[in-house]
Amino acid sequence: MTERITLHNLLPRVFEGMQADEAISRSEIWLSRSVTFDRGCRVSIEAESGGGKSSLLAFIYGSRRDYSGTILFDSTDARTLTVDGWCGLRRRSLALLPQEMRLFGELTVMENICLKNNLTGCKSRAQIAEMLDRLGIADKAYEPAGRLSIGQQQRVAAIRAVCQPFDFLLLDEPVSHLDARHNREVGALFDEEARAHGAGIITTTVGHNLLLDTLTTIRL
């Protein structure tokens, strides 16, 4: 179980040499001495396009390492993790919904979700069907994901993201293509799943915020 993620003096390498720029100097994350996300938190990270939101989540998830500074999972430095260490962390502690969703267009909605769920055994088929119904896409369960609208695909990716154990749910602009009603429904699903795991939520936005009642905003 991971109780805390801590960032020390973090900066994407692409921003090196730009420390005096206003966008960096005003940031509440980049080059901050210590930024802490505790298990159970609800945090929205806001920035303009190109500000590094996706990069930050990729650094935390371990899919990118092109940064200076330190990321700690409790007391473990992310740079010391082996491949097996990262795999274990992602299986039990870190769930990610990437901005680009990464669905397989030729596979059905249910197949896309079950690719992950079959590995984790986290949800029953009935629970997945209930989530599809809850988000208004039950009738799309056996449609190829590539035939769905972007908003529908975003809801599929939301369900897939919670089909695993996690201590932190990392969401990269998870509701950018959703109207207010579906935004709130997705937000409620994330909140309930996170509460069931005692987990934190870290989400990013350029202004189209995930509708959760208790989000703390941090300016990137």
Coordinates of N, CA and C in Angstrom, one line a residue:
M1 N 0.8 -1.2 0.0 CA 0.0 0.0 0.0 C 0.9 1.2 0.0
T2 N 0.5 2.2 -0.8 CA 1.3 3.5 -0.9 C 0.4 4.6 -0.2
E3 N 1.0 5.2 0.8 CA 0.3 6.2 1.6 C 0.5 7.6 1.1
R4 N 1.6 7.8 0.4 CA 2.0 9.2 0.1 C 2.9 9.2 -1.1
I5 N 2.6 10.2 -2.0 CA 3.5 10.5 -3.1 C 4.1 11.9 -2.8
T6 N 5.4 12.1 -2.9 CA 6.0 13.3 -2.6 C 6.9 13.7 -3.7
L7 N 6.8 15.0 -4.1 CA 7.7 15.6 -5.2 C 8.6 16.6 -4.6
H8 N 9.9 16.4 -4.9 CA 10.9 17.4 -4.5 C 11.6 18.0 -5.7
N9 N 11.5 19.3 -5.8 CA 12.2 20.1 -6.8 C 12.0 19.5 -8.2
L10 N 10.8 19.1 -8.5 CA 10.5 18.4 -9.8 C 10.5 19.4 -10.9
L11 N 11.1 19.1 -12.1 CA 11.0 19.9 -13.3 C 11.3 19.1 -14.5
P12 N 10.4 19.1 -15.5 CA 10.6 18.4 -16.8 C 11.9 18.9 -17.4
R13 N 12.7 18.1 -18.0 CA 14.0 18.5 -18.6 C 13.7 19.5 -19.7
V14 N 12.6 19.4 -20.4 CA 12.3 20.4 -21.5 C 12.2 21.8 -20.9
F15 N 11.9 22.0 -19.6 CA 11.8 23.3 -19.0 C 13.1 23.8 -18.4
E16 N 14.2 23.0 -18.4 CA 15.4 23.4 -17.8 C 16.0 24.6 -18.6
G17 N 16.5 25.6 -17.8 CA 16.9 26.8 -18.3 C 15.8 27.9 -18.4
M18 N 14.6 27.5 -18.0 CA 13.5 28.4 -18.1 C 13.0 28.7 -16.7
Q19 N 13.8 28.5 -15.7 CA 13.4 28.6 -14.3 C 12.9 30.0 -13.9
A20 N 13.4 31.0 -14.7 CA 13.0 32.4 -14.4 C 11.7 32.8 -15.1
D21 N 11.3 32.0 -16.0 CA 10.0 32.3 -16.7 C 8.9 32.3 -15.7
E22 N 7.9 33.2 -15.9 CA 6.8 33.4 -15.0 C 6.0 32.1 -14.8
A23 N 5.8 31.3 -15.9 CA 5.0 30.1 -15.8 C 5.7 29.1 -14.8
I24 N 7.0 29.1 -14.8 CA 7.7 28.2 -13.9 C 7.8 28.8 -12.5
S25 N 8.1 30.0 -12.4 CA 8.3 30.6 -11.1 C 6.9 30.7 -10.3
R26 N 5.8 30.8 -11.0 CA 4.5 30.9 -10.3 C 3.9 29.5 -10.0
S27 N 4.5 28.4 -10.6 CA 4.0 27.1 -10.4 C 4.0 26.7 -8.9
E28 N 3.0 26.0 -8.5 CA 2.9 25.4 -7.2 C 3.5 24.0 -7.1
I29 N 4.0 23.5 -8.2 CA 4.6 22.2 -8.3 C 6.0 22.2 -8.8
W30 N 6.2 22.8 -10.0 CA 7.6 22.8 -10.6 C 8.6 23.5 -9.6
L31 N 9.6 22.8 -9.3 CA 10.7 23.3 -8.4 C 10.3 23.6 -7.0
S32 N 9.1 23.2 -6.6 CA 8.7 23.3 -5.2 C 9.5 22.4 -4.4
R33 N 9.9 22.8 -3.2 CA 10.8 22.0 -2.3 C 10.1 20.7 -1.9
S34 N 8.8 20.8 -1.7 CA 8.1 19.6 -1.3 C 6.6 19.7 -1.6
V35 N 6.1 18.8 -2.5 CA 4.6 18.8 -2.7 C 4.2 17.3 -2.4
T36 N 3.2 17.2 -1.5 CA 2.8 15.9 -1.1 C 1.3 15.6 -1.4
F37 N 1.1 14.4 -1.9 CA -0.3 13.9 -2.2 C -0.5 12.7 -1.2
D38 N -1.4 12.9 -0.3 CA -1.7 11.8 0.6 C -2.8 10.9 0.1
R39 N -2.7 9.6 0.5 CA -3.8 8.7 0.1 C -5.1 9.2 0.7
G40 N -6.1 9.3 -0.2 CA -7.4 9.8 0.2 C -7.6 11.3 -0.2
C41 N -6.6 11.9 -0.8 CA -6.7 13.3 -1.3 C -7.6 13.4 -2.5
R42 N -8.1 14.6 -2.8 CA -8.8 14.9 -4.0 C -8.2 16.2 -4.5
V43 N -7.4 16.1 -5.6 CA -6.6 17.2 -6.0 C -6.8 17.4 -7.5
S44 N -7.0 18.7 -7.9 CA -7.1 19.0 -9.3 C -5.9 19.9 -9.7
I45 N -5.2 19.5 -10.7 CA -4.0 20.2 -11.1 C -4.3 21.0 -12.4
E46 N -4.3 22.3 -12.3 CA -4.7 23.1 -13.4 C -3.5 23.8 -14.1
A47 N -3.5 23.9 -15.4 CA -2.5 24.5 -16.2 C -3.0 24.8 -17.6
E48 N -2.3 25.7 -18.2 CA -2.6 25.9 -19.6 C -2.1 24.8 -20.5
S49 N -2.6 24.7 -21.7 CA -2.1 23.6 -22.6 C -0.6 23.8 -22.8
G50 N 0.2 22.7 -22.7 CA 1.6 22.8 -22.8 C 2.3 23.0 -21.5
G51 N 1.5 23.1 -20.4 CA 2.1 23.4 -19.1 C 2.8 22.2 -18.4
G52 N 2.5 21.0 -18.9 CA 3.2 19.8 -18.3 C 2.3 18.9 -17.5
K53 N 1.0 19.1 -17.7 CA 0.1 18.2 -16.9 C 0.2 16.7 -17.2
S54 N 0.2 16.4 -18.5 CA 0.4 15.0 -18.9 C 1.7 14.5 -18.5
S55 N 2.7 15.4 -18.6 CA 4.1 15.0 -18.2 C 4.2 14.6 -16.8
L56 N 3.5 15.4 -15.9 CA 3.6 15.2 -14.5 C 3.0 13.8 -14.2
L57 N 1.8 13.5 -14.7 CA 1.2 12.2 -14.4 C 2.1 11.0 -15.0
A58 N 2.7 11.3 -16.2 CA 3.6 10.3 -16.7 C 4.8 10.0 -15.8
F59 N 5.4 11.1 -15.2 CA 6.5 11.0 -14.3 C 6.1 10.1 -13.1
I60 N 4.9 10.4 -12.5 CA 4.4 9.7 -11.4 C 4.1 8.3 -11.7
Y61 N 3.6 8.0 -12.9 CA 3.3 6.6 -13.3 C 4.5 5.9 -13.7
G62 N 5.6 6.6 -14.0 CA 6.8 5.9 -14.4 C 7.0 5.6 -15.9
S63 N 6.1 6.2 -16.7 CA 6.2 5.9 -18.1 C 7.1 6.9 -18.8
R64 N 7.6 8.0 -18.0 CA 8.6 8.9 -18.5 C 9.5 9.2 -17.3
R65 N 10.8 9.4 -17.7 CA 11.8 9.7 -16.6 C 12.6 11.0 -17.0
D66 N 12.1 11.7 -17.9 CA 12.9 12.9 -18.4 C 12.6 14.1 -17.5
Y67 N 13.0 14.0 -16.2 CA 12.8 15.1 -15.3 C 13.9 15.2 -14.3
S68 N 14.1 16.3 -13.7 CA 15.1 16.5 -12.6 C 14.2 16.6 -11.3
G69 N 14.9 16.3 -10.2 CA 14.2 16.3 -8.9 C 13.9 14.9 -8.5
T70 N 13.0 14.7 -7.5 CA 12.8 13.4 -6.9 C 11.3 13.2 -6.8
I71 N 10.9 11.9 -7.0 CA 9.5 11.5 -6.8 C 9.6 10.3 -5.8
L72 N 9.0 10.4 -4.6 CA 9.0 9.4 -3.6 C 7.6 8.7 -3.5
F73 N 7.6 7.4 -3.4 CA 6.4 6.7 -3.0 C 6.7 6.2 -1.6
D74 N 6.0 6.9 -0.7 CA 6.4 6.8 0.7 C 7.9 7.2 0.8
S75 N 8.7 6.3 1.2 CA 10.2 6.6 1.3 C 11.0 6.1 0.1
T76 N 10.4 5.5 -0.9 CA 11.1 4.9 -2.0 C 11.2 5.9 -3.1
D77 N 12.4 6.1 -3.6 CA 12.7 7.0 -4.7 C 12.3 6.2 -6.0
A78 N 11.5 6.9 -6.8 CA 11.0 6.3 -8.0 C 12.1 5.8 -8.9
R79 N 13.2 6.5 -8.9 CA 14.4 6.1 -9.8 C 15.0 4.8 -9.4
T80 N 14.8 4.4 -8.2 CA 15.4 3.1 -7.7 C 14.5 1.9 -8.0
L81 N 13.3 2.1 -8.5 CA 12.4 1.0 -8.8 C 12.9 0.2 -10.0
T82 N 12.8 -1.1 -9.9 CA 13.1 -2.0 -11.0 C 11.9 -2.1 -11.9
V83 N 12.0 -2.8 -13.0 CA 10.8 -3.1 -13.8 C 9.8 -3.9 -13.0
D84 N 10.2 -4.9 -12.3 CA 9.2 -5.6 -11.4 C 8.6 -4.7 -10.4
G85 N 9.4 -3.8 -9.8 CA 8.9 -2.8 -8.8 C 7.8 -1.9 -9.4
W86 N 8.1 -1.4 -10.6 CA 7.1 -0.6 -11.3 C 5.8 -1.4 -11.6
C87 N 6.0 -2.6 -12.1 CA 4.8 -3.4 -12.4 C 4.0 -3.7 -11.2
G88 N 4.6 -4.0 -10.0 CA 3.9 -4.2 -8.8 C 3.2 -3.0 -8.3
L89 N 3.8 -1.8 -8.5 CA 3.2 -0.5 -8.0 C 2.0 -0.2 -8.9
R90 N 2.1 -0.5 -10.2 CA 0.9 -0.2 -11.1 C -0.2 -1.2 -10.9
R91 N 0.1 -2.4 -10.5 CA -0.9 -3.4 -10.2 C -1.7 -3.1 -9.0
R92 N -1.0 -2.6 -7.9 CA -1.7 -2.5 -6.6 C -2.0 -1.0 -6.2
S93 N -1.2 -0.1 -6.7 CA -1.3 1.3 -6.1 C -1.6 2.4 -7.1
L94 N -1.3 2.3 -8.4 CA -1.5 3.4 -9.3 C -2.4 3.0 -10.4
A95 N -3.5 3.7 -10.6 CA -4.4 3.5 -11.7 C -4.4 4.8 -12.6
L96 N -4.3 4.6 -13.9 CA -4.1 5.8 -14.8 C -5.2 5.8 -15.9
L97 N -5.8 7.0 -16.1 CA -6.6 7.2 -17.2 C -5.9 8.2 -18.1
P98 N -5.2 7.8 -19.2 CA -4.5 8.8 -20.0 C -5.4 9.7 -20.8
Q99 N -4.9 10.8 -21.1 CA -5.7 11.8 -21.9 C -6.1 11.2 -23.3
E100 N -5.3 10.4 -23.9 CA -5.6 9.9 -25.2 C -6.4 8.5 -25.1
M101 N -6.7 8.1 -23.9 CA -7.5 7.0 -23.6 C -7.0 5.6 -24.0
R102 N -6.3 5.5 -25.1 CA -5.6 4.2 -25.5 C -6.6 3.0 -25.6
L103 N -7.7 3.2 -26.1 CA -8.6 2.1 -26.4 C -8.2 1.4 -27.7
F104 N -8.6 0.2 -27.8 CA -8.4 -0.6 -29.1 C -9.7 -0.5 -29.9
G105 N -9.6 0.3 -31.0 CA -10.8 0.6 -31.7 C -11.5 -0.6 -32.3
E106 N -10.8 -1.6 -32.7 CA -11.4 -2.8 -33.3 C -12.0 -3.8 -32.3
L107 N -11.7 -3.6 -31.0 CA -12.3 -4.4 -29.9 C -13.5 -3.8 -29.4
T108 N -14.4 -4.6 -28.9 CA -15.7 -4.1 -28.3 C -15.4 -3.3 -27.0
V109 N -16.4 -2.6 -26.6 CA -16.3 -1.9 -25.3 C -15.9 -2.9 -24.2
M110 N -16.7 -4.0 -24.1 CA -16.5 -4.9 -23.1 C -15.1 -5.6 -23.2
E111 N -14.7 -5.9 -24.4 CA -13.3 -6.4 -24.6 C -12.3 -5.5 -24.1
N112 N -12.4 -4.2 -24.4 CA -11.4 -3.2 -23.9 C -11.3 -3.2 -22.4
I113 N -12.5 -3.2 -21.8 CA -12.5 -3.2 -20.3 C -11.9 -4.5 -19.7
C114 N -12.3 -5.6 -20.3 CA -11.9 -6.9 -19.8 C -10.4 -7.2 -20.1
L115 N -9.8 -6.5 -21.0 CA -8.4 -6.7 -21.2 C -7.6 -6.4 -19.9
K116 N -8.1 -5.4 -19.2 CA -7.5 -5.0 -17.9 C -8.1 -5.9 -16.8
N117 N -9.4 -6.0 -16.8 CA -10.1 -6.7 -15.7 C -9.7 -8.1 -15.6
N118 N -9.4 -8.8 -16.7 CA -9.0 -10.2 -16.7 C -7.7 -10.4 -16.0
L119 N -6.9 -9.3 -16.0 CA -5.6 -9.4 -15.4 C -5.7 -9.2 -13.9
T120 N -6.6 -8.3 -13.5 CA -6.8 -7.9 -12.1 C -7.8 -8.7 -11.3
G121 N -8.8 -9.2 -12.0 CA -9.9 -9.9 -11.4 C -10.7 -9.0 -10.4
C122 N -10.6 -7.7 -10.7 CA -11.2 -6.7 -9.7 C -12.7 -6.6 -9.7
K123 N -13.3 -6.8 -10.9 CA -14.7 -6.6 -11.0 C -15.4 -7.8 -11.6
S124 N -16.6 -8.1 -11.3 CA -17.4 -9.1 -11.9 C -17.9 -8.6 -13.2
R125 N -18.4 -9.5 -14.1 CA -19.0 -9.0 -15.3 C -20.2 -8.2 -15.1
A126 N -21.0 -8.6 -14.0 CA -22.2 -7.9 -13.6 C -21.9 -6.5 -13.2
Q127 N -20.8 -6.3 -12.4 CA -20.4 -5.0 -12.0 C -20.0 -4.1 -13.1
I128 N -19.3 -4.7 -14.1 CA -18.9 -3.9 -15.3 C -20.1 -3.5 -16.0
A129 N -21.1 -4.4 -16.2 CA -22.3 -4.0 -16.9 C -23.1 -2.9 -16.2
E130 N -23.1 -3.0 -14.8 CA -23.7 -2.0 -14.0 C -23.1 -0.6 -14.2
M131 N -21.8 -0.6 -14.3 CA -21.1 0.7 -14.5 C -21.4 1.2 -15.9
L132 N -21.4 0.4 -16.9 CA -21.8 0.8 -18.3 C -23.2 1.4 -18.3
D133 N -24.1 0.8 -17.6 CA -25.5 1.3 -17.5 C -25.5 2.6 -16.8
R134 N -24.8 2.7 -15.8 CA -24.7 3.9 -15.0 C -24.2 5.1 -15.8
L135 N -23.3 4.9 -16.6 CA -22.7 6.0 -17.5 C -23.4 6.1 -18.8
G136 N -24.5 5.4 -19.0 CA -25.3 5.6 -20.2 C -24.8 4.9 -21.5
I137 N -24.0 3.9 -21.3 CA -23.4 3.2 -22.5 C -23.6 1.7 -22.5
A138 N -24.6 1.3 -21.8 CA -24.8 -0.2 -21.7 C -25.1 -0.8 -23.1
D139 N -25.8 0.0 -23.9 CA -26.2 -0.4 -25.2 C -25.0 -0.5 -26.2
K140 N -23.8 0.0 -25.7 CA -22.6 0.0 -26.6 C -21.6 -1.1 -26.2
A141 N -22.0 -2.0 -25.2 CA -21.1 -2.9 -24.6 C -20.4 -3.8 -25.7
Y142 N -21.2 -4.2 -26.7 CA -20.6 -5.1 -27.7 C -20.4 -4.4 -29.1
E143 N -20.3 -3.1 -29.0 CA -19.9 -2.3 -30.2 C -18.4 -2.1 -30.2
P144 N -17.8 -2.1 -31.4 CA -16.4 -1.8 -31.5 C -16.1 -0.4 -30.9
A145 N -15.1 -0.2 -30.0 CA -14.9 1.1 -29.4 C -14.7 2.2 -30.4
G146 N -14.1 1.9 -31.5 CA -13.8 2.9 -32.6 C -15.0 3.5 -33.2
R147 N -16.2 2.9 -33.0 CA -17.4 3.4 -33.6 C -18.1 4.4 -32.6
L148 N -17.6 4.5 -31.4 CA -18.2 5.3 -30.4 C -17.8 6.8 -30.6
S149 N -18.6 7.7 -30.0 CA -18.2 9.1 -30.0 C -17.0 9.3 -29.0
I150 N -16.3 10.4 -29.1 CA -15.2 10.6 -28.2 C -15.7 10.6 -26.7
G151 N -16.8 11.3 -26.5 CA -17.3 11.3 -25.1 C -17.7 9.9 -24.6
Q152 N -18.2 9.1 -25.5 CA -18.6 7.7 -25.1 C -17.3 6.9 -24.8
Q153 N -16.3 7.1 -25.6 CA -15.0 6.4 -25.4 C -14.4 6.9 -24.1
Q154 N -14.5 8.2 -23.8 CA -14.0 8.6 -22.5 C -14.7 7.9 -21.3
R155 N -16.0 7.7 -21.4 CA -16.6 7.0 -20.3 C -16.2 5.5 -20.3
V156 N -15.9 4.9 -21.4 CA -15.4 3.5 -21.4 C -14.0 3.5 -20.7
A157 N -13.2 4.5 -21.0 CA -11.8 4.5 -20.4 C -11.9 4.8 -18.9
A158 N -12.9 5.5 -18.5 CA -13.2 5.8 -17.1 C -13.5 4.5 -16.3
I159 N -14.3 3.6 -16.9 CA -14.6 2.4 -16.3 C -13.4 1.5 -16.3
R160 N -12.7 1.4 -17.4 CA -11.5 0.6 -17.4 C -10.5 1.0 -16.3
A161 N -10.4 2.3 -16.1 CA -9.4 2.8 -15.1 C -9.6 2.3 -13.7
V162 N -10.9 2.0 -13.3 CA -11.1 1.6 -12.0 C -11.3 0.1 -11.8
C163 N -10.9 -0.6 -12.9 CA -11.0 -2.1 -12.8 C -9.7 -2.6 -12.3
Q164 N -9.2 -2.1 -11.2 CA -8.0 -2.6 -10.5 C -7.9 -2.1 -9.1
P165 N -7.1 -2.7 -8.2 CA -6.9 -2.1 -6.9 C -6.0 -0.8 -7.1
F166 N -6.2 0.2 -6.3 CA -5.4 1.4 -6.4 C -5.4 2.2 -5.1
D167 N -4.3 2.9 -4.9 CA -4.1 3.8 -3.8 C -4.3 5.2 -4.3
F168 N -3.9 5.4 -5.6 CA -4.0 6.7 -6.2 C -4.6 6.5 -7.6
L169 N -5.6 7.3 -8.0 CA -6.2 7.3 -9.3 C -5.7 8.6 -10.0
L170 N -4.9 8.4 -11.1 CA -4.4 9.4 -11.9 C -5.2 9.7 -13.1
L171 N -5.8 10.9 -13.3 CA -6.7 11.1 -14.3 C -6.2 12.3 -15.2
D172 N -6.0 12.1 -16.4 CA -5.4 13.2 -17.3 C -6.6 13.7 -18.1
E173 N -7.1 14.9 -17.7 CA -8.3 15.5 -18.4 C -9.4 14.5 -18.7
P174 N -9.9 13.9 -17.7 CA -10.8 12.7 -17.8 C -12.2 13.1 -18.3
V175 N -12.6 14.3 -18.3 CA -13.9 14.7 -18.7 C -13.9 15.8 -19.8
S176 N -12.9 15.9 -20.5 CA -12.7 17.0 -21.5 C -13.8 17.0 -22.6
H177 N -14.4 15.8 -22.8 CA -15.4 15.7 -23.9 C -16.8 15.4 -23.4
L178 N -17.0 15.6 -22.1 CA -18.3 15.3 -21.5 C -19.1 16.5 -21.1
D179 N -20.4 16.4 -21.2 CA -21.3 17.5 -20.8 C -21.4 17.4 -19.3
A180 N -22.1 18.4 -18.7 CA -22.1 18.5 -17.2 C -22.7 17.2 -16.6
R181 N -23.8 16.7 -17.2 CA -24.4 15.5 -16.6 C -23.5 14.3 -16.5
H182 N -22.9 14.0 -17.7 CA -22.0 12.9 -17.7 C -20.7 13.1 -16.9
N183 N -20.3 14.4 -16.8 CA -19.2 14.7 -16.0 C -19.4 14.4 -14.6
R184 N -20.6 14.8 -14.1 CA -20.9 14.5 -12.7 C -21.1 13.0 -12.4
E185 N -21.6 12.3 -13.4 CA -21.8 10.8 -13.2 C -20.4 10.2 -13.2
V186 N -19.5 10.6 -14.0 CA -18.2 10.0 -14.0 C -17.5 10.4 -12.7
G187 N -17.6 11.6 -12.3 CA -17.0 12.1 -11.0 C -17.5 11.3 -9.9
A188 N -18.8 11.0 -9.8 CA -19.4 10.2 -8.7 C -18.8 8.8 -8.7
L189 N -18.7 8.2 -9.9 CA -18.1 6.9 -10.0 C -16.7 6.8 -9.5
F190 N -15.9 7.8 -9.9 CA -14.5 7.9 -9.5 C -14.4 8.0 -7.9
D191 N -15.3 8.9 -7.4 CA -15.3 9.2 -6.0 C -15.7 7.9 -5.2
E192 N -16.7 7.2 -5.6 CA -17.1 6.0 -4.9 C -16.1 4.9 -5.0
E193 N -15.5 4.8 -6.1 CA -14.4 3.7 -6.3 C -13.2 4.1 -5.4
A194 N -12.8 5.4 -5.4 CA -11.7 5.8 -4.6 C -12.0 5.6 -3.1
R195 N -13.2 5.9 -2.7 CA -13.6 5.8 -1.3 C -13.5 4.3 -0.9
A196 N -14.0 3.4 -1.8 CA -14.0 2.0 -1.5 C -12.6 1.5 -1.3
H197 N -11.6 2.1 -2.0 CA -10.2 1.7 -1.8 C -9.4 2.6 -0.8
G198 N -10.1 3.6 -0.3 CA -9.4 4.5 0.6 C -8.3 5.3 -0.2
A199 N -8.6 5.5 -1.5 CA -7.6 6.0 -2.4 C -7.7 7.5 -2.6
G200 N -6.6 8.1 -3.1 CA -6.6 9.5 -3.6 C -6.9 9.6 -5.0
I201 N -7.4 10.8 -5.4 CA -7.6 11.2 -6.8 C -6.7 12.4 -7.2
I202 N -5.9 12.2 -8.2 CA -5.2 13.4 -8.8 C -5.6 13.5 -10.2
T203 N -6.2 14.6 -10.5 CA -6.8 14.9 -11.9 C -6.2 16.1 -12.4
T204 N -6.1 16.2 -13.8 CA -5.6 17.4 -14.4 C -6.7 18.1 -15.2
T205 N -6.6 19.4 -15.5 CA -7.6 20.1 -16.3 C -7.0 21.3 -16.9
V206 N -7.5 21.7 -18.0 CA -7.2 23.1 -18.6 C -8.4 24.0 -18.4
G207 N -9.4 23.6 -17.6 CA -10.5 24.4 -17.3 C -11.8 23.7 -17.3
H208 N -11.9 22.5 -17.9 CA -13.1 21.7 -17.9 C -13.0 20.7 -16.7
N209 N -13.3 21.1 -15.5 CA -13.0 20.4 -14.3 C -13.9 19.2 -14.1
L210 N -13.3 18.2 -13.5 CA -14.0 17.0 -13.0 C -14.9 17.5 -11.9
L211 N -16.2 17.2 -12.0 CA -17.2 17.7 -11.0 C -17.2 16.8 -9.7
L212 N -16.3 17.1 -8.8 CA -16.2 16.5 -7.5 C -16.4 17.6 -6.5
D213 N -17.1 17.3 -5.4 CA -17.4 18.4 -4.4 C -16.2 18.8 -3.6
T214 N -15.2 18.0 -3.5 CA -14.1 18.3 -2.5 C -12.7 18.4 -3.1
L215 N -12.7 18.9 -4.4 CA -11.4 19.0 -5.0 C -10.6 20.2 -4.5
T216 N -9.3 20.0 -4.2 CA -8.4 21.0 -3.9 C -7.6 21.4 -5.2
T217 N -7.5 22.6 -5.6 CA -6.9 23.0 -6.8 C -5.4 23.4 -6.6
I218 N -4.6 22.9 -7.4 CA -3.1 23.3 -7.4 C -2.8 23.8 -8.8
R219 N -2.2 24.9 -8.8 CA -1.8 25.5 -10.1 C -0.4 25.0 -10.5
L220 N -0.4 24.4 -11.7 CA 0.9 23.8 -12.2 C 1.8 24.9 -12.7

